[in-house]
Coordinates of C-alpha atoms and ligand atoms in Angstrom, one line a residue:
M1 CA -263.4 -86.2 26.9
T2 CA -259.9 -85.6 27.9
F3 CA -258.1 -82.4 29.0
G4 CA -254.6 -82.0 30.5
C5 CA -251.3 -83.7 30.5
Q6 CA -250.2 -87.1 29.2
M7 CA -251.1 -88.6 32.5
N8 CA -254.7 -87.8 31.9
V9 CA -254.5 -89.1 28.3
A10 CA -253.0 -92.4 29.7
D11 CA -255.7 -92.5 32.4
A12 CA -258.5 -92.0 29.8
D13 CA -257.0 -94.6 27.5
W14 CA -257.0 -97.2 30.3
L15 CA -260.5 -96.3 31.3
T16 CA -261.7 -96.6 27.7
Q17 CA -260.2 -100.0 27.4
A18 CA -261.5 -101.2 30.7
L19 CA -265.0 -100.0 29.9
V20 CA -264.9 -101.5 26.4
S21 CA -263.8 -104.9 27.8
R22 CA -266.9 -104.8 30.1
G23 CA -269.2 -104.2 27.1
W24 CA -269.4 -100.5 26.9
A25 CA -268.9 -98.7 23.6
A26 CA -267.4 -95.3 22.7
V27 CA -270.0 -93.4 20.7
S28 CA -270.4 -89.9 19.3
E29 CA -271.5 -87.1 21.6
G30 CA -275.1 -87.1 20.3
E31 CA -275.6 -90.8 21.1
A32 CA -273.8 -90.9 24.5
Q33 CA -275.6 -91.8 27.7
V34 CA -272.6 -91.3 29.9
F35 CA -269.9 -88.7 29.5
V36 CA -266.6 -89.2 31.2
V37 CA -264.5 -86.1 31.4
T38 CA -260.9 -86.1 32.7
T39 CA -259.9 -82.6 33.8
C40 CA -256.9 -80.4 34.3
S41 CA -256.4 -77.7 36.9
V42 CA -252.9 -76.6 36.3
R43 CA -253.9 -73.1 35.2
E44 CA -257.1 -71.2 35.3
K45 CA -257.9 -71.6 31.6
P46 CA -258.1 -75.4 31.5
E47 CA -260.2 -75.3 34.7
Q48 CA -262.6 -72.9 33.0
K49 CA -262.8 -75.2 29.9
V50 CA -264.3 -77.9 32.1
Y51 CA -267.2 -75.6 33.3
S52 CA -268.0 -74.5 29.8
L53 CA -268.0 -78.1 28.6
L54 CA -270.4 -79.1 31.4
G55 CA -272.6 -76.1 30.5
R56 CA -272.7 -77.5 26.9
L57 CA -273.3 -81.1 28.1
K58 CA -276.4 -79.9 30.0
S59 CA -278.3 -79.7 26.7
H60 CA -278.0 -83.5 26.4
V61 CA -279.3 -84.0 29.8
D62 CA -282.2 -81.7 29.1
R63 CA -283.2 -83.8 26.2
N64 CA -282.7 -87.1 28.0
P65 CA -282.7 -87.2 31.9
D66 CA -280.9 -90.6 31.9
V67 CA -277.8 -89.0 30.5
F68 CA -275.2 -88.3 33.2
V69 CA -271.6 -87.1 33.5
A70 CA -268.5 -88.5 35.4
V71 CA -265.9 -85.9 36.1
G72 CA -262.3 -87.1 36.9
G73 CA -258.8 -85.8 37.2
C74 CA -257.4 -82.8 38.8
V75 CA -260.4 -80.4 38.8
A76 CA -262.5 -83.2 40.2
Q77 CA -260.0 -83.7 43.0
Q78 CA -259.9 -79.9 43.7
V79 CA -263.6 -79.2 43.5
G80 CA -265.0 -82.6 44.6
E81 CA -268.6 -82.8 45.6
G82 CA -268.8 -79.0 44.9
F83 CA -269.8 -80.3 41.4
W84 CA -273.1 -81.7 42.8
E85 CA -274.5 -78.2 43.4
R86 CA -273.5 -76.4 40.2
F87 CA -274.1 -79.4 37.8
P88 CA -276.6 -81.9 39.3
F89 CA -276.2 -84.2 36.3
V90 CA -272.6 -84.9 37.5
R91 CA -273.1 -88.2 39.3
L92 CA -269.6 -89.4 39.8
V93 CA -266.5 -87.4 40.7
F94 CA -263.1 -89.2 41.0
G95 CA -259.5 -88.4 41.5
T96 CA -256.5 -90.4 40.2
D97 CA -256.4 -92.8 43.0
G98 CA -260.1 -93.5 42.5
M99 CA -259.6 -94.3 38.8
A100 CA -259.2 -98.1 39.3
M101 CA -262.7 -98.2 40.8
V102 CA -264.4 -96.2 38.0
P103 CA -265.6 -99.1 35.7
Q104 CA -267.5 -100.9 38.5
T105 CA -268.8 -97.6 39.8
L106 CA -270.2 -96.5 36.4
E107 CA -272.0 -99.8 36.1
R108 CA -273.6 -99.3 39.5
L109 CA -274.7 -95.7 38.6
A110 CA -276.2 -96.9 35.4
I111 CA -278.4 -99.3 37.3
H112 CA -279.2 -96.9 40.2
P113 CA -280.3 -93.6 38.7
D114 CA -280.8 -92.1 42.2
Q115 CA -277.2 -92.5 43.3
R116 CA -274.2 -90.2 43.3
I117 CA -270.7 -91.3 44.2
S118 CA -267.4 -89.7 44.9
L119 CA -264.0 -91.4 44.8
L120 CA -261.7 -88.8 46.1
D121 CA -259.6 -90.4 48.8
F122 CA -255.9 -90.6 48.4
L123 CA -254.6 -94.1 49.0
D124 CA -251.2 -94.8 50.7
H125 CA -250.1 -97.1 48.0
Y126 CA -250.0 -97.0 44.2
P127 CA -253.4 -98.3 43.2
E128 CA -252.8 -101.0 40.5
R129 CA -255.4 -101.2 37.9
E130 CA -256.7 -104.3 36.1
L131 CA -254.6 -105.0 33.1
T132 CA -256.5 -105.2 29.8
Q133 CA -254.6 -108.0 28.2
D134 CA -256.7 -108.8 25.2
G135 CA -257.6 -105.5 23.5
A136 CA -255.7 -104.1 20.5
V137 CA -252.7 -101.9 21.3
G138 CA -251.3 -99.0 19.4
A139 CA -247.7 -98.6 18.1
Q140 CA -247.2 -96.0 20.9
A141 CA -248.3 -96.4 24.5
F142 CA -247.9 -94.5 27.8
V143 CA -247.1 -96.5 31.0
N144 CA -247.5 -94.9 34.4
I145 CA -244.6 -95.5 36.8
M146 CA -245.8 -93.3 39.6
Q147 CA -248.5 -91.0 40.9
G148 CA -248.4 -87.6 42.5
C149 CA -245.6 -85.2 43.4
D150 CA -243.8 -84.2 46.5
N151 CA -242.1 -81.1 45.2
F152 CA -244.6 -78.4 46.0
C153 CA -243.2 -75.8 43.5
A154 CA -244.7 -72.5 44.7
Y155 CA -247.0 -72.0 41.7
C156 CA -248.2 -75.6 41.3
I157 CA -251.5 -77.3 42.2
V158 CA -250.4 -80.8 41.2
P159 CA -249.3 -82.0 44.6
Y160 CA -252.7 -81.1 45.9
T161 CA -254.7 -82.7 43.0
R162 CA -252.6 -85.8 42.5
G163 CA -251.4 -86.3 46.1
R164 CA -248.0 -87.4 47.5
Q165 CA -245.5 -89.3 45.3
K166 CA -246.2 -93.0 45.1
S167 CA -243.9 -95.2 43.0
R168 CA -245.3 -98.1 41.2
A169 CA -243.6 -101.5 41.8
S170 CA -241.0 -102.1 39.1
D171 CA -242.3 -105.6 38.4
A172 CA -245.7 -104.2 37.7
V173 CA -244.2 -101.6 35.3
L174 CA -242.2 -104.4 33.5
T175 CA -245.2 -106.7 33.2
E176 CA -247.3 -103.9 31.6
C177 CA -244.5 -102.8 29.3
G178 CA -243.7 -106.4 28.3
S179 CA -247.4 -107.2 27.6
L180 CA -247.7 -104.1 25.4
V181 CA -244.6 -104.8 23.4
R182 CA -245.5 -108.5 22.9
R183 CA -248.9 -107.3 21.5
G184 CA -247.3 -104.9 19.0
T185 CA -246.4 -101.6 20.8
R186 CA -243.1 -100.3 19.4
E187 CA -242.6 -97.1 21.4
L188 CA -243.2 -96.7 25.1
T189 CA -243.3 -93.5 27.2
L190 CA -242.8 -93.9 30.9
L191 CA -245.0 -91.3 32.8
G192 CA -244.8 -89.5 36.0
Q193 CA -244.9 -85.9 37.3
N194 CA -241.2 -86.3 38.3
V195 CA -239.8 -89.6 37.0
N196 CA -236.3 -88.9 38.1
S197 CA -237.3 -89.4 41.7
Y198 CA -239.0 -92.8 40.9
G199 CA -238.3 -95.2 43.7
Q200 CA -237.2 -92.6 46.2
D201 CA -240.4 -92.4 48.1
R202 CA -241.4 -94.9 50.8
H203 CA -243.6 -96.8 48.3
G204 CA -240.7 -97.6 46.0
D205 CA -239.2 -101.1 45.9
G206 CA -235.6 -99.9 45.8
T207 CA -235.3 -99.7 42.0
S208 CA -233.9 -96.4 40.8
F209 CA -235.2 -94.7 37.7
A210 CA -231.9 -95.4 35.9
A211 CA -232.3 -99.1 36.7
L212 CA -235.9 -99.1 35.6
L213 CA -235.0 -97.5 32.3
Q214 CA -232.4 -100.2 31.6
R215 CA -234.8 -103.0 32.5
V216 CA -237.6 -101.6 30.2
A217 CA -235.1 -100.8 27.4
S218 CA -234.0 -104.4 27.3
I219 CA -237.6 -105.7 26.5
P220 CA -237.0 -107.6 23.2
G221 CA -238.8 -105.8 20.3
L222 CA -239.1 -102.4 21.9
L223 CA -237.9 -99.9 19.3
R224 CA -238.2 -96.6 21.2
L225 CA -238.3 -95.7 24.8
K226 CA -239.1 -92.2 26.1
F227 CA -240.0 -90.7 29.5
T228 CA -241.6 -87.6 30.9
T229 CA -241.4 -85.4 33.0
S230 CA -238.0 -84.8 34.5
H231 CA -237.3 -82.4 37.3
P232 CA -233.7 -81.1 36.8
K233 CA -232.9 -81.3 40.5
D234 CA -233.3 -85.2 40.6
I235 CA -231.7 -86.3 37.3
A236 CA -229.1 -88.9 38.1
P237 CA -225.7 -89.1 36.2
E238 CA -226.7 -92.7 35.2
V239 CA -229.8 -91.3 33.5
V240 CA -227.7 -88.7 31.6
E241 CA -225.2 -91.4 30.6
A242 CA -228.0 -93.7 29.4
F243 CA -228.6 -91.3 26.5
G244 CA -225.2 -92.3 25.2
Q245 CA -225.5 -96.0 25.9
V246 CA -229.0 -97.3 25.6
P247 CA -229.6 -97.7 21.8
N248 CA -233.4 -97.6 21.9
L249 CA -233.6 -94.6 24.3
C250 CA -234.8 -91.7 22.1
P251 CA -232.3 -88.8 22.0
Q252 CA -234.8 -86.3 23.4
L253 CA -235.5 -84.9 26.9
H254 CA -238.2 -82.6 28.2
L255 CA -236.5 -80.8 31.0
P256 CA -238.7 -78.0 32.4
V257 CA -236.5 -75.0 33.4
Q258 CA -239.4 -72.6 34.3
A259 CA -237.2 -69.5 34.6
G260 CA -233.7 -68.3 33.8
S261 CA -233.1 -66.2 36.9
D262 CA -231.8 -67.6 40.1
A263 CA -234.1 -65.2 42.2
V264 CA -237.2 -66.5 40.4
L265 CA -236.0 -70.1 40.6
K266 CA -235.5 -69.7 44.3
A267 CA -238.9 -68.1 44.8
M268 CA -240.5 -70.9 42.8
G269 CA -238.9 -73.5 45.1
R270 CA -237.3 -75.3 42.2
K271 CA -234.1 -76.2 44.2
Y272 CA -231.6 -75.7 41.3
T273 CA -229.8 -72.7 39.9
R274 CA -229.4 -71.5 36.4
A275 CA -225.7 -72.7 36.5
H276 CA -226.8 -76.1 37.7
Y277 CA -229.4 -76.4 34.9
L278 CA -226.8 -75.4 32.3
D279 CA -224.4 -78.0 33.7
I280 CA -227.0 -80.7 33.2
V281 CA -227.5 -79.5 29.7
R282 CA -223.7 -79.7 29.1
S283 CA -223.5 -83.2 30.4
L284 CA -226.5 -84.4 28.4
R285 CA -224.9 -83.1 25.2
A286 CA -221.6 -84.6 26.1
A287 CA -223.3 -88.0 26.5
C288 CA -225.4 -87.6 23.4
P289 CA -224.5 -84.7 21.1
H290 CA -227.7 -84.9 19.0
I291 CA -230.0 -84.9 22.0
A292 CA -233.1 -82.6 21.4
L293 CA -234.1 -80.6 24.5
T294 CA -237.5 -79.2 25.2
T295 CA -238.8 -77.3 28.2
D296 CA -241.6 -75.5 30.1
I297 CA -241.3 -71.9 31.0
I298 CA -243.5 -69.6 33.2
V299 CA -243.4 -65.9 32.6
G300 CA -244.6 -63.3 35.1
F301 CA -244.1 -65.3 38.3
P302 CA -244.8 -63.0 41.2
G303 CA -241.9 -60.6 41.6
E304 CA -240.4 -61.4 38.2
T305 CA -238.6 -58.2 37.1
A306 CA -237.7 -57.1 33.6
Q307 CA -234.1 -58.2 34.4
D308 CA -235.3 -61.6 35.5
F309 CA -237.2 -62.1 32.3
E310 CA -234.1 -61.1 30.3
E311 CA -232.3 -63.9 32.0
T312 CA -235.0 -66.3 30.8
L313 CA -234.5 -65.1 27.3
S314 CA -230.8 -65.4 27.6
L315 CA -231.1 -69.0 28.9
V316 CA -233.3 -69.9 26.0
K317 CA -230.7 -68.5 23.6
Q318 CA -228.0 -70.3 25.3
V319 CA -229.6 -73.7 25.4
R320 CA -231.5 -73.4 22.1
F321 CA -234.4 -75.7 23.0
L322 CA -236.0 -77.5 20.0
S323 CA -239.3 -76.3 21.3
S324 CA -240.8 -75.0 24.5
F325 CA -244.2 -74.7 26.2
S326 CA -244.5 -71.3 27.8
F327 CA -247.3 -70.1 30.0
K328 CA -248.3 -66.9 31.8
Y329 CA -248.2 -67.4 35.5
S330 CA -251.7 -68.3 36.7
D331 CA -252.9 -68.1 40.4
R332 CA -254.1 -71.5 41.7
P333 CA -256.1 -71.8 44.9
G334 CA -254.1 -72.7 47.9
V335 CA -250.6 -72.7 46.4
R336 CA -247.8 -70.6 48.0
A337 CA -247.4 -68.2 45.1
E338 CA -251.1 -67.2 45.4
K339 CA -250.3 -65.3 48.5
M340 CA -247.0 -63.7 47.2
G341 CA -246.9 -60.0 46.5
L342 CA -245.6 -58.1 43.5
K343 CA -248.0 -59.8 41.0
V344 CA -247.1 -59.0 37.4
P345 CA -249.9 -57.2 35.6
E346 CA -251.7 -59.3 33.0
E347 CA -250.7 -57.0 30.0
E348 CA -247.0 -57.3 31.1
K349 CA -247.3 -61.1 31.3
S350 CA -248.8 -61.2 27.8
R351 CA -246.0 -58.9 26.5
R352 CA -243.3 -61.1 27.9
L353 CA -245.0 -64.3 26.7
A354 CA -245.1 -62.9 23.1
I355 CA -241.4 -61.9 23.2
L356 CA -240.4 -65.4 24.5
Q357 CA -242.6 -67.2 22.0
D358 CA -241.1 -65.1 19.0
L359 CA -237.6 -66.0 20.2
Q360 CA -238.6 -69.7 20.5
N361 CA -240.2 -69.8 17.1
C362 CA -237.0 -68.5 15.5
I363 CA -234.8 -71.0 17.3
T364 CA -237.3 -73.8 16.5
A365 CA -237.2 -72.9 12.8
E366 CA -233.3 -72.7 12.8
E367 CA -233.0 -76.0 14.5
L368 CA -235.4 -77.7 12.2
A369 CA -233.6 -76.2 9.1
R370 CA -230.4 -77.9 10.3
T371 CA -231.9 -81.3 9.6
V372 CA -232.5 -80.6 5.9
G373 CA -230.5 -83.1 3.8
T374 CA -230.2 -85.7 6.7
E375 CA -232.1 -89.0 7.0
A376 CA -234.4 -89.9 9.8
E377 CA -236.2 -93.0 11.0
V378 CA -239.9 -92.0 11.4
L379 CA -242.5 -93.8 13.4
V380 CA -245.7 -93.1 11.5
E381 CA -248.6 -91.8 13.7
G382 CA -251.2 -91.6 10.9
R383 CA -252.4 -89.6 7.9
S384 CA -251.0 -86.1 7.5
K385 CA -253.3 -83.1 7.2
M386 CA -251.0 -82.0 4.3
Q387 CA -252.3 -83.9 1.3
D388 CA -250.7 -84.3 -2.1
S389 CA -253.1 -84.5 -5.1
D390 CA -252.9 -88.2 -5.7
V391 CA -250.6 -89.7 -3.1
H392 CA -251.3 -90.2 0.6
C393 CA -249.3 -88.2 3.0
W394 CA -248.2 -89.5 6.4
K395 CA -247.2 -87.9 9.6
G396 CA -244.8 -89.3 12.2
R397 CA -241.9 -88.3 14.5
D398 CA -238.2 -88.9 14.1
E399 CA -236.2 -90.3 17.1
A400 CA -235.8 -86.8 18.5
G401 CA -239.5 -86.1 18.4
R402 CA -239.6 -83.8 15.4
I403 CA -242.8 -84.0 13.3
V404 CA -242.0 -85.3 9.8
N405 CA -244.6 -85.3 6.9
F406 CA -243.9 -87.3 3.8
P407 CA -245.9 -88.7 0.8
A408 CA -246.0 -92.4 0.1
Q409 CA -248.0 -94.7 -2.2
G410 CA -249.7 -97.8 -1.0
D411 CA -251.0 -99.3 2.2
D412 CA -251.7 -97.7 5.6
L413 CA -248.4 -96.9 7.2
T414 CA -249.8 -96.1 10.6
G415 CA -247.5 -97.8 13.2
K416 CA -244.8 -98.5 10.7
M417 CA -241.2 -97.2 10.8
A418 CA -239.9 -95.5 7.6
R419 CA -236.5 -94.1 6.6
V420 CA -237.1 -90.6 5.3
R421 CA -234.8 -88.1 3.7
I422 CA -235.5 -84.5 5.0
L423 CA -236.1 -82.2 2.1
A424 CA -237.5 -79.0 3.8
A425 CA -238.2 -77.4 7.2
K426 CA -241.5 -75.7 7.9
K427 CA -242.2 -73.6 11.0
H428 CA -243.0 -76.5 13.3
S429 CA -242.4 -79.6 11.2
L430 CA -240.3 -81.2 8.5
L431 CA -241.1 -82.4 5.0
G432 CA -239.4 -85.5 3.6
E433 CA -239.4 -88.3 1.0
I434 CA -239.4 -92.0 1.8
R435 CA -236.2 -93.9 1.2
G436 CA -236.5 -97.7 0.8
D437 CA -238.6 -100.2 2.8
V438 CA -240.8 -99.6 5.7
W439 CA -240.8 -102.0 8.7
Ligands
SAH1 N1 -244.3 -82.2 36.7 C1 -243.9 -81.3 35.7 C2 -244.9 -80.2 35.4 C3 -246.3 -80.5 35.4 S1 -247.3 -79.1 35.1 C4 -242.6 -80.7 36.1 O1 -242.4 -80.4 37.2 O2 -241.9 -80.3 35.2 C5 -246.8 -78.6 33.5 C6 -246.3 -77.2 33.4 O3 -247.3 -76.3 33.7 C7 -245.2 -76.8 34.4 O4 -243.9 -77.3 34.0 C8 -245.3 -75.3 34.4 O5 -244.5 -74.8 33.5 C9 -246.7 -75.1 34.1 N2 -247.5 -74.6 35.3 C10 -247.7 -75.2 36.4 N3 -248.4 -74.5 37.3 C11 -248.6 -73.3 36.7 C12 -249.2 -72.0 37.1 N4 -249.8 -71.9 38.3 N5 -249.2 -71.0 36.2 C13 -248.6 -71.2 35.0 N6 -248.0 -72.3 34.6 C14 -248.0 -73.3 35.4
SF4_2 FE1 -245.8 -79.2 40.0 FE2 -243.2 -78.9 40.7 FE3 -244.4 -81.2 41.0 FE4 -243.9 -80.4 38.6 S1 -242.4 -80.9 40.2 S2 -245.8 -81.3 39.3 S3 -244.2 -78.3 38.7 S4 -245.0 -79.3 42.0
F3S3 FE1 -253.2 -80.9 34.7 FE2 -253.5 -82.6 36.7 FE3 -251.9 -83.1 34.6 S1 -253.4 -80.4 36.8 S2 -251.2 -81.1 34.0 S3 -254.1 -83.0 34.6 S4 -251.5 -83.5 36.7

């Protein structure tokens, strides 16, 4: 059961494969003897979700006392053995650095019902995990290139829950990417909390992120390469230029801005100004005019005035992000912003969020509408919810990450590439018709 960011999704995928290769099986909730939950602590809401899920899982333990739960990820790192008291059926807590040990540990716990184990230590190197070489792979895969974060943005708990930044050796990244592509993966996403500072910590092997991108991009057979997340302060000119030069690097970038006012950016400790951010956007568009930009925004950071918020709106209008994730500021235990004064009242945060999201929805709709009449290459992710009466409908993404739905007769297209002509734009997706062969 997975909550949180793509790093948690990638961790959970790895753990599933590692357990399956040891003879475990993924089953429905009613049949499960062990529940593995990967958790997120970035705001209060996802943290609360974990407690309500554990409350619900208790009913399975009440029916069968052999059932137990393993809690991993950021809430596990934050709360640690505190879980023992509130939820005695939690018998394993593990942080990201403990992940590599989880398969063996679960086996041990299954044999010794009296034991409880915590794997919460931060290691001083990137903990390599066993590679699962033989299992089936999907058309899309995530590959971790680093752990942790050193930025300590004033609002953020991640540096405390994921530890200091540790770059993975470039050869290990290349080996995993090469193995995935050989086995059929067509799209890779390189993952880290701040990929632009890859290699710049003392655990790096001297390879820069730009150099790593070039090496991964040149793996024969790789159709699409993406990466996330990028901190604006560290994006190198070589990475910006790569968008105009590397053919399989997708023309899309998630570049969290967080706020449009210099005063708020400074208080957040983001280490760039509005002008610097807009300069990066200009150079990205000069390198790759059709690049699609997306972002994260926090409203109601402590001290954010009505004027500061206006500056966030004006930045959104100026950049015209294809989409954005926006959040109300949420106090996290132990971070600098928790102790800051001038907290914005809850109702005001909600009001600002609604205004920002309305603006973004308009921009998203206008940006999507601009693609009507063009052709796109779509990597099919699966069946679409939208169903025609007698033809199957498929859902995928174009090279910029826009969702495209289209009907097509015949075989399962999951994992295939299709050329699609865009016929119409909906609120958050596009509708098209297939043109020619799929591959
Ligand atoms: N490493 C990424 C962000 C990871 S957290 C980066 O630096 O861009 C994902 C997003 O959650 C952040 O970009 C931020 O917008 C949001 N976020 C983090 N802490 C938050 C908090 N305390 N309250 C509200 N939103 C928060
Ligand atoms: Fe959090 Fe900032 Fe690190 Fe992103 S860069 S994970 S927002 S501390
Ligand atoms: Fe959440 Fe941890 Fe990711 S706090 S966003 S799961 S790094």
